[in-house]
Amino acid sequence: MSYKEIYHRSIQDREGFWREQAQELSWYQFPNTILSKNENGLYRWFEDGMLNMSYLCLDFHIEQGRGEQVAIIYDSPATGNVQKFTYNQVKTQVAKLAGVLSSLQVVKGDTVVIYMPMIPEAVIAMLACARIGATHSVVFGGFAPHELAIRIDDAKPKIIISANYGIEFDKRIEYKPLLDRAIDESSHKPQNTIIVEREGMTIDYKDNYDLPYNQLMSNAKEAEPVEVNSTHPLYILYTSGTTGKPKGIVRDTGGYATALKFSMSHIYNANPGDTFWSASDVGWVVGHSYIVYGPLIHGCTTVLFEGKPIRTPDAGTFWRVIAEYKVNTFFTAPTAIRAIKKEDPDGELMKKYNLSSLNLIFLAGERCDPATFEWLGEKTKKPVIDHWWQTESGWPMLGIQYGDEKLSAKSGSSNFPICGYEIDILDDDGNKLDRKEEGFVSVKLPMPPGTLMDLWQDTENFKSSYLSKFDGYYLSGDGGYIDEDGYYFIMGRIDDVINVAGHRLSTGEMEEILAAHPAIAECAVIGVEDELRGQRPIGFIVLKDGQDKTENQLEEETIAMVREKIGAVAFYRNTILVKRLPKTRSGKILRKTMRLIADGKPFAVPSTIDDPSILEEIRERMKDRKLSLAFE
Ligand code: COA
Ligand code: AMP
């Protein structure tokens, strides 16, 4: 069948289509009900099906004879360590850790926070939770204790699993002191922590509270998978919204498993036994879906890479991993490719490696500029596909899907809707826009399986954030358009969310942090274009009356505040002192106009502005300080 035929069927006969896809999995009880609504009017997939994600990712493949196939290749240029784990070995470790959790009275329905670097134990921890029906919440290791504390208070974990340290290039990040600070700050106190002790650093354990992973594992009894309902929350993954409170995206089990299985064949064109490498971090949705659950559900070998695209040791490291492990499908973020391109523009390092195993390269996480897309295709001579998705969707919404015909990806575009996603571009009043007109990228309800079920214990916020703007649609938060050939272009966020080096961050949260500075009367943080990271935040501040701090002092102090509260990953480096912020007569800060000025783009002076002269001040200050590409 052609892509168009498959796609149309997925929209016209949603239940029939996804029932068939669900049959690709081994359920304890196949669902009778395919699509339904819960008591809050929210869609649910496969409501009465019973399954277990850890069984599907491990035991099932062992039963099918894949026990001795490598499941995880751990490659750590950071430590010089390479380890390969077969499906049998991973299953044993997962079952043991599940046994440890059970012995600590973790039961189905409990939550466990995982705050870990990119080590195999992080994957084992996720699967161990899934095995006993505990809902995990992985927190990206680059977040500061304050961010971790917010998530602990929201998810209320019984246990936190962490490690003694992570590595960023050649710098050790000590996790245990960060974890201790987060637990001090949070109101909810977990019952225990479990700490993986990597070689080379001993830590202070609080007796009977911090439990050493290795010691627990040496006495552990293996636990069997527990049957859970399809709608059982496999995980909560917090993502930045427009305020300081991150959104706890809740993922179900059965819908997600079905969608991932479908995506592995139909989007990534992967076969069981293939090697799949997603160069992301387990702390992001890409890590959840395509380091851990997707490749393992499909019987692939997944690569867990503890390194960076450059300087570990050089910009050839990605190509070395692909050649060494005969990677068939590779997924990364445009920032990583920009970093490699900057250091190895002619692809000389790439030429040292045999990339013949590689079939397809996928990009996502942020907008990919055409120059990066084209460079990658030209140098690797492989098909490159930019595809679009979010923490909320859990798997791709736009991309190239396999059918009988060969569709080609268009530079700058995230291509076409994937099965089950009916994607329209709407104007502010919810009317469908014509081709080439930019508007709100919105997905018609019901969304396909695997997409977010709800926000963790906050259905009202779920409805108001995503479902209330346009009746019958999910609001993605992105702006974009469809071109004359039907290709979709995602142009960036239309809210206070930015993407810095593929990391999703909230400028709204940064504003809340800056506003707490005693000398600052008001502020606005916007994302400006950045050559390497795609975007980076810049803050504009107005002083309180009587304050006489200099811009330099304020810059230093606000940088420290953002680093302390969110983490270095926010990459907040610049604060600009202005006399006033541009506002409408009703007091709304004109952030969009500020962004256009900062990026040197044409803008219309809004008719509602109270004082147009302030726009010129913003432009002059950006120019003085050469703070964006437009003014360098
Ligand atoms: N733990 C602790 N700190 C982290 C971290 C982590 N997991 N990730 C980033 N940081 C820190 C960095 O060490 C750096 O700290 P510093 O200011 O003290 O030097 C800061 O956050 C900014 O990091 P980053 O913006 O990533 O810059 P970098 O110079 O360290 O690395 C790249 C630049 C391009 C190599 C890196 O950003 C990269 O690999 N990007 C691709 C990311 C990606 O794949 N994202 C996709 C997720 S789906
Ligand atoms: P996250 O939830 O961290 O995965 O970030 C999701 C956001 O990243 C989206 O809402 C987009 O703004 C952006 N994004 C992800 N993939 C793409 C893409 N292929 N093109 C443009 N933007 C993207």
JSON list of N, CA, C and O in Angstrom, two decimals, residues 21 39 52 55 115 121 137 174 212 268 280 284 349 368 371 379 413 416 431 517 523 525 553 632:
[
{"chain": "A", "resi": 21, "resn": "GLN", "atom": "N", "xyz": [-2.45, -2.92, 14.64]},
{"chain": "A", "resi": 21, "resn": "GLN", "atom": "CA", "xyz": [-1.08, -2.63, 15.11]},
{"chain": "A", "resi": 21, "resn": "GLN", "atom": "C", "xyz": [-0.83, -3.24, 16.49]},
{"chain": "A", "resi": 21, "resn": "GLN", "atom": "O", "xyz": [0.26, -3.74, 16.78]},
{"chain": "A", "resi": 39, "resn": "GLU", "atom": "N", "xyz": [-13.60, 9.12, 32.56]},
{"chain": "A", "resi": 39, "resn": "GLU", "atom": "CA", "xyz": [-14.64, 9.91, 33.23]},
{"chain": "A", "resi": 39, "resn": "GLU", "atom": "C", "xyz": [-14.42, 11.42, 33.06]},
{"chain": "A", "resi": 39, "resn": "GLU", "atom": "O", "xyz": [-15.33, 12.22, 33.24]},
{"chain": "A", "resi": 52, "resn": "ASN", "atom": "N", "xyz": [2.78, -6.07, 30.01]},
{"chain": "A", "resi": 52, "resn": "ASN", "atom": "CA", "xyz": [3.88, -5.56, 30.83]},
{"chain": "A", "resi": 52, "resn": "ASN", "atom": "C", "xyz": [5.02, -5.14, 29.90]},
{"chain": "A", "resi": 52, "resn": "ASN", "atom": "O", "xyz": [5.46, -5.91, 29.04]},
{"chain": "A", "resi": 55, "resn": "TYR", "atom": "N", "xyz": [8.32, -7.11, 30.16]},
{"chain": "A", "resi": 55, "resn": "TYR", "atom": "CA", "xyz": [8.17, -8.42, 29.49]},
{"chain": "A", "resi": 55, "resn": "TYR", "atom": "C", "xyz": [8.34, -8.24, 27.98]},
{"chain": "A", "resi": 55, "resn": "TYR", "atom": "O", "xyz": [9.07, -8.99, 27.34]},
{"chain": "A", "resi": 115, "resn": "TYR", "atom": "N", "xyz": [17.48, 9.69, 38.63]},
{"chain": "A", "resi": 115, "resn": "TYR", "atom": "CA", "xyz": [18.29, 10.89, 38.34]},
{"chain": "A", "resi": 115, "resn": "TYR", "atom": "C", "xyz": [19.70, 10.37, 38.10]},
{"chain": "A", "resi": 115, "resn": "TYR", "atom": "O", "xyz": [20.46, 10.14, 39.04]},
{"chain": "A", "resi": 121, "resn": "GLU", "atom": "N", "xyz": [22.84, 1.22, 34.14]},
{"chain": "A", "resi": 121, "resn": "GLU", "atom": "CA", "xyz": [21.93, 1.10, 35.29]},
{"chain": "A", "resi": 121, "resn": "GLU", "atom": "C", "xyz": [20.72, 2.01, 35.14]},
{"chain": "A", "resi": 121, "resn": "GLU", "atom": "O", "xyz": [19.67, 1.76, 35.74]},
{"chain": "A", "resi": 137, "resn": "SER", "atom": "N", "xyz": [9.93, 8.28, 36.87]},
{"chain": "A", "resi": 137, "resn": "SER", "atom": "CA", "xyz": [10.07, 9.63, 36.36]},
{"chain": "A", "resi": 137, "resn": "SER", "atom": "C", "xyz": [11.56, 9.92, 36.29]},
{"chain": "A", "resi": 137, "resn": "SER", "atom": "O", "xyz": [12.23, 10.09, 37.32]},
{"chain": "A", "resi": 174, "resn": "GLU", "atom": "N", "xyz": [29.23, 15.65, 40.27]},
{"chain": "A", "resi": 174, "resn": "GLU", "atom": "CA", "xyz": [28.91, 14.82, 41.45]},
{"chain": "A", "resi": 174, "resn": "GLU", "atom": "C", "xyz": [27.41, 14.86, 41.69]},
{"chain": "A", "resi": 174, "resn": "GLU", "atom": "O", "xyz": [26.86, 15.90, 42.05]},
{"chain": "A", "resi": 212, "resn": "PRO", "atom": "N", "xyz": [23.45, 1.29, 48.84]},
{"chain": "A", "resi": 212, "resn": "PRO", "atom": "CA", "xyz": [24.35, 1.04, 47.70]},
{"chain": "A", "resi": 212, "resn": "PRO", "atom": "C", "xyz": [23.79, 0.01, 46.73]},
{"chain": "A", "resi": 212, "resn": "PRO", "atom": "O", "xyz": [23.42, -1.10, 47.13]},
{"chain": "A", "resi": 268, "resn": "TYR", "atom": "N", "xyz": [11.11, 4.23, 11.19]},
{"chain": "A", "resi": 268, "resn": "TYR", "atom": "CA", "xyz": [12.57, 4.05, 11.25]},
{"chain": "A", "resi": 268, "resn": "TYR", "atom": "C", "xyz": [13.06, 2.92, 10.34]},
{"chain": "A", "resi": 268, "resn": "TYR", "atom": "O", "xyz": [14.26, 2.73, 10.18]},
{"chain": "A", "resi": 280, "resn": "SER", "atom": "N", "xyz": [20.96, 10.55, 22.27]},
{"chain": "A", "resi": 280, "resn": "SER", "atom": "CA", "xyz": [20.27, 11.50, 23.13]},
{"chain": "A", "resi": 280, "resn": "SER", "atom": "C", "xyz": [20.60, 11.15, 24.57]},
{"chain": "A", "resi": 280, "resn": "SER", "atom": "O", "xyz": [21.66, 10.57, 24.83]},
{"chain": "A", "resi": 284, "resn": "TRP", "atom": "N", "xyz": [15.52, 12.67, 28.38]},
{"chain": "A", "resi": 284, "resn": "TRP", "atom": "CA", "xyz": [14.60, 13.32, 27.44]},
{"chain": "A", "resi": 284, "resn": "TRP", "atom": "C", "xyz": [13.68, 12.27, 26.83]},
{"chain": "A", "resi": 284, "resn": "TRP", "atom": "O", "xyz": [13.96, 11.07, 26.88]},
{"chain": "A", "resi": 349, "resn": "LEU", "atom": "N", "xyz": [37.20, 13.73, 9.20]},
{"chain": "A", "resi": 349, "resn": "LEU", "atom": "CA", "xyz": [37.18, 12.70, 10.25]},
{"chain": "A", "resi": 349, "resn": "LEU", "atom": "C", "xyz": [36.19, 11.59, 9.88]},
{"chain": "A", "resi": 349, "resn": "LEU", "atom": "O", "xyz": [36.44, 10.42, 10.13]},
{"chain": "A", "resi": 368, "resn": "CYS", "atom": "N", "xyz": [15.62, 22.17, 12.21]},
{"chain": "A", "resi": 368, "resn": "CYS", "atom": "CA", "xyz": [16.90, 21.93, 11.52]},
{"chain": "A", "resi": 368, "resn": "CYS", "atom": "C", "xyz": [17.03, 22.93, 10.37]},
{"chain": "A", "resi": 368, "resn": "CYS", "atom": "O", "xyz": [16.19, 22.95, 9.46]},
{"chain": "A", "resi": 371, "resn": "ALA", "atom": "N", "xyz": [21.00, 24.40, 5.91]},
{"chain": "A", "resi": 371, "resn": "ALA", "atom": "CA", "xyz": [22.44, 24.21, 5.68]},
{"chain": "A", "resi": 371, "resn": "ALA", "atom": "C", "xyz": [22.95, 22.96, 6.41]},
{"chain": "A", "resi": 371, "resn": "ALA", "atom": "O", "xyz": [23.74, 22.18, 5.85]},
{"chain": "A", "resi": 379, "resn": "LYS", "atom": "N", "xyz": [27.63, 14.93, 3.00]},
{"chain": "A", "resi": 379, "resn": "LYS", "atom": "CA", "xyz": [28.86, 14.29, 3.52]},
{"chain": "A", "resi": 379, "resn": "LYS", "atom": "C", "xyz": [28.67, 12.79, 3.76]},
{"chain": "A", "resi": 379, "resn": "LYS", "atom": "O", "xyz": [29.57, 12.01, 3.50]},
{"chain": "A", "resi": 413, "resn": "SER", "atom": "N", "xyz": [11.95, 21.04, 6.05]},
{"chain": "A", "resi": 413, "resn": "SER", "atom": "CA", "xyz": [10.60, 20.57, 6.39]},
{"chain": "A", "resi": 413, "resn": "SER", "atom": "C", "xyz": [10.69, 19.34, 7.29]},
{"chain": "A", "resi": 413, "resn": "SER", "atom": "O", "xyz": [11.65, 18.57, 7.21]},
{"chain": "A", "resi": 416, "resn": "PHE", "atom": "N", "xyz": [5.67, 14.85, 6.33]},
{"chain": "A", "resi": 416, "resn": "PHE", "atom": "CA", "xyz": [4.22, 14.61, 6.28]},
{"chain": "A", "resi": 416, "resn": "PHE", "atom": "C", "xyz": [3.68, 14.01, 7.58]},
{"chain": "A", "resi": 416, "resn": "PHE", "atom": "O", "xyz": [4.43, 13.38, 8.33]},
{"chain": "A", "resi": 431, "resn": "ASN", "atom": "N", "xyz": [-9.78, 28.67, 12.62]},
{"chain": "A", "resi": 431, "resn": "ASN", "atom": "CA", "xyz": [-10.10, 28.34, 11.22]},
{"chain": "A", "resi": 431, "resn": "ASN", "atom": "C", "xyz": [-8.88, 27.73, 10.56]},
{"chain": "A", "resi": 431, "resn": "ASN", "atom": "O", "xyz": [-7.75, 28.16, 10.81]},
{"chain": "A", "resi": 517, "resn": "HIS", "atom": "N", "xyz": [15.18, 38.66, 41.89]},
{"chain": "A", "resi": 517, "resn": "HIS", "atom": "CA", "xyz": [16.36, 39.46, 42.24]},
{"chain": "A", "resi": 517, "resn": "HIS", "atom": "C", "xyz": [15.87, 40.76, 42.90]},
{"chain": "A", "resi": 517, "resn": "HIS", "atom": "O", "xyz": [15.00, 41.44, 42.35]},
{"chain": "A", "resi": 523, "resn": "CYS", "atom": "N", "xyz": [11.06, 42.06, 34.09]},
{"chain": "A", "resi": 523, "resn": "CYS", "atom": "CA", "xyz": [12.00, 41.47, 33.14]},
{"chain": "A", "resi": 523, "resn": "CYS", "atom": "C", "xyz": [11.27, 40.70, 32.04]},
{"chain": "A", "resi": 523, "resn": "CYS", "atom": "O", "xyz": [10.08, 40.39, 32.18]},
{"chain": "A", "resi": 525, "resn": "VAL", "atom": "N", "xyz": [12.44, 37.44, 29.27]},
{"chain": "A", "resi": 525, "resn": "VAL", "atom": "CA", "xyz": [13.49, 36.58, 28.72]},
{"chain": "A", "resi": 525, "resn": "VAL", "atom": "C", "xyz": [12.99, 36.07, 27.37]},
{"chain": "A", "resi": 525, "resn": "VAL", "atom": "O", "xyz": [11.85, 35.58, 27.27]},
{"chain": "A", "resi": 553, "resn": "GLN", "atom": "N", "xyz": [27.24, 43.91, 36.89]},
{"chain": "A", "resi": 553, "resn": "GLN", "atom": "CA", "xyz": [26.95, 43.24, 38.18]},
{"chain": "A", "resi": 553, "resn": "GLN", "atom": "C", "xyz": [25.67, 42.42, 38.06]},
{"chain": "A", "resi": 553, "resn": "GLN", "atom": "O", "xyz": [25.60, 41.26, 38.47]},
{"chain": "A", "resi": 632, "resn": "GLU", "atom": "N", "xyz": [26.13, 40.63, 15.09]},
{"chain": "A", "resi": 632, "resn": "GLU", "atom": "CA", "xyz": [27.55, 40.30, 15.29]},
{"chain": "A", "resi": 632, "resn": "GLU", "atom": "C", "xyz": [28.42, 41.02, 14.28]},
{"chain": "A", "resi": 632, "resn": "GLU", "atom": "O", "xyz": [27.98, 41.31, 13.18]}
]
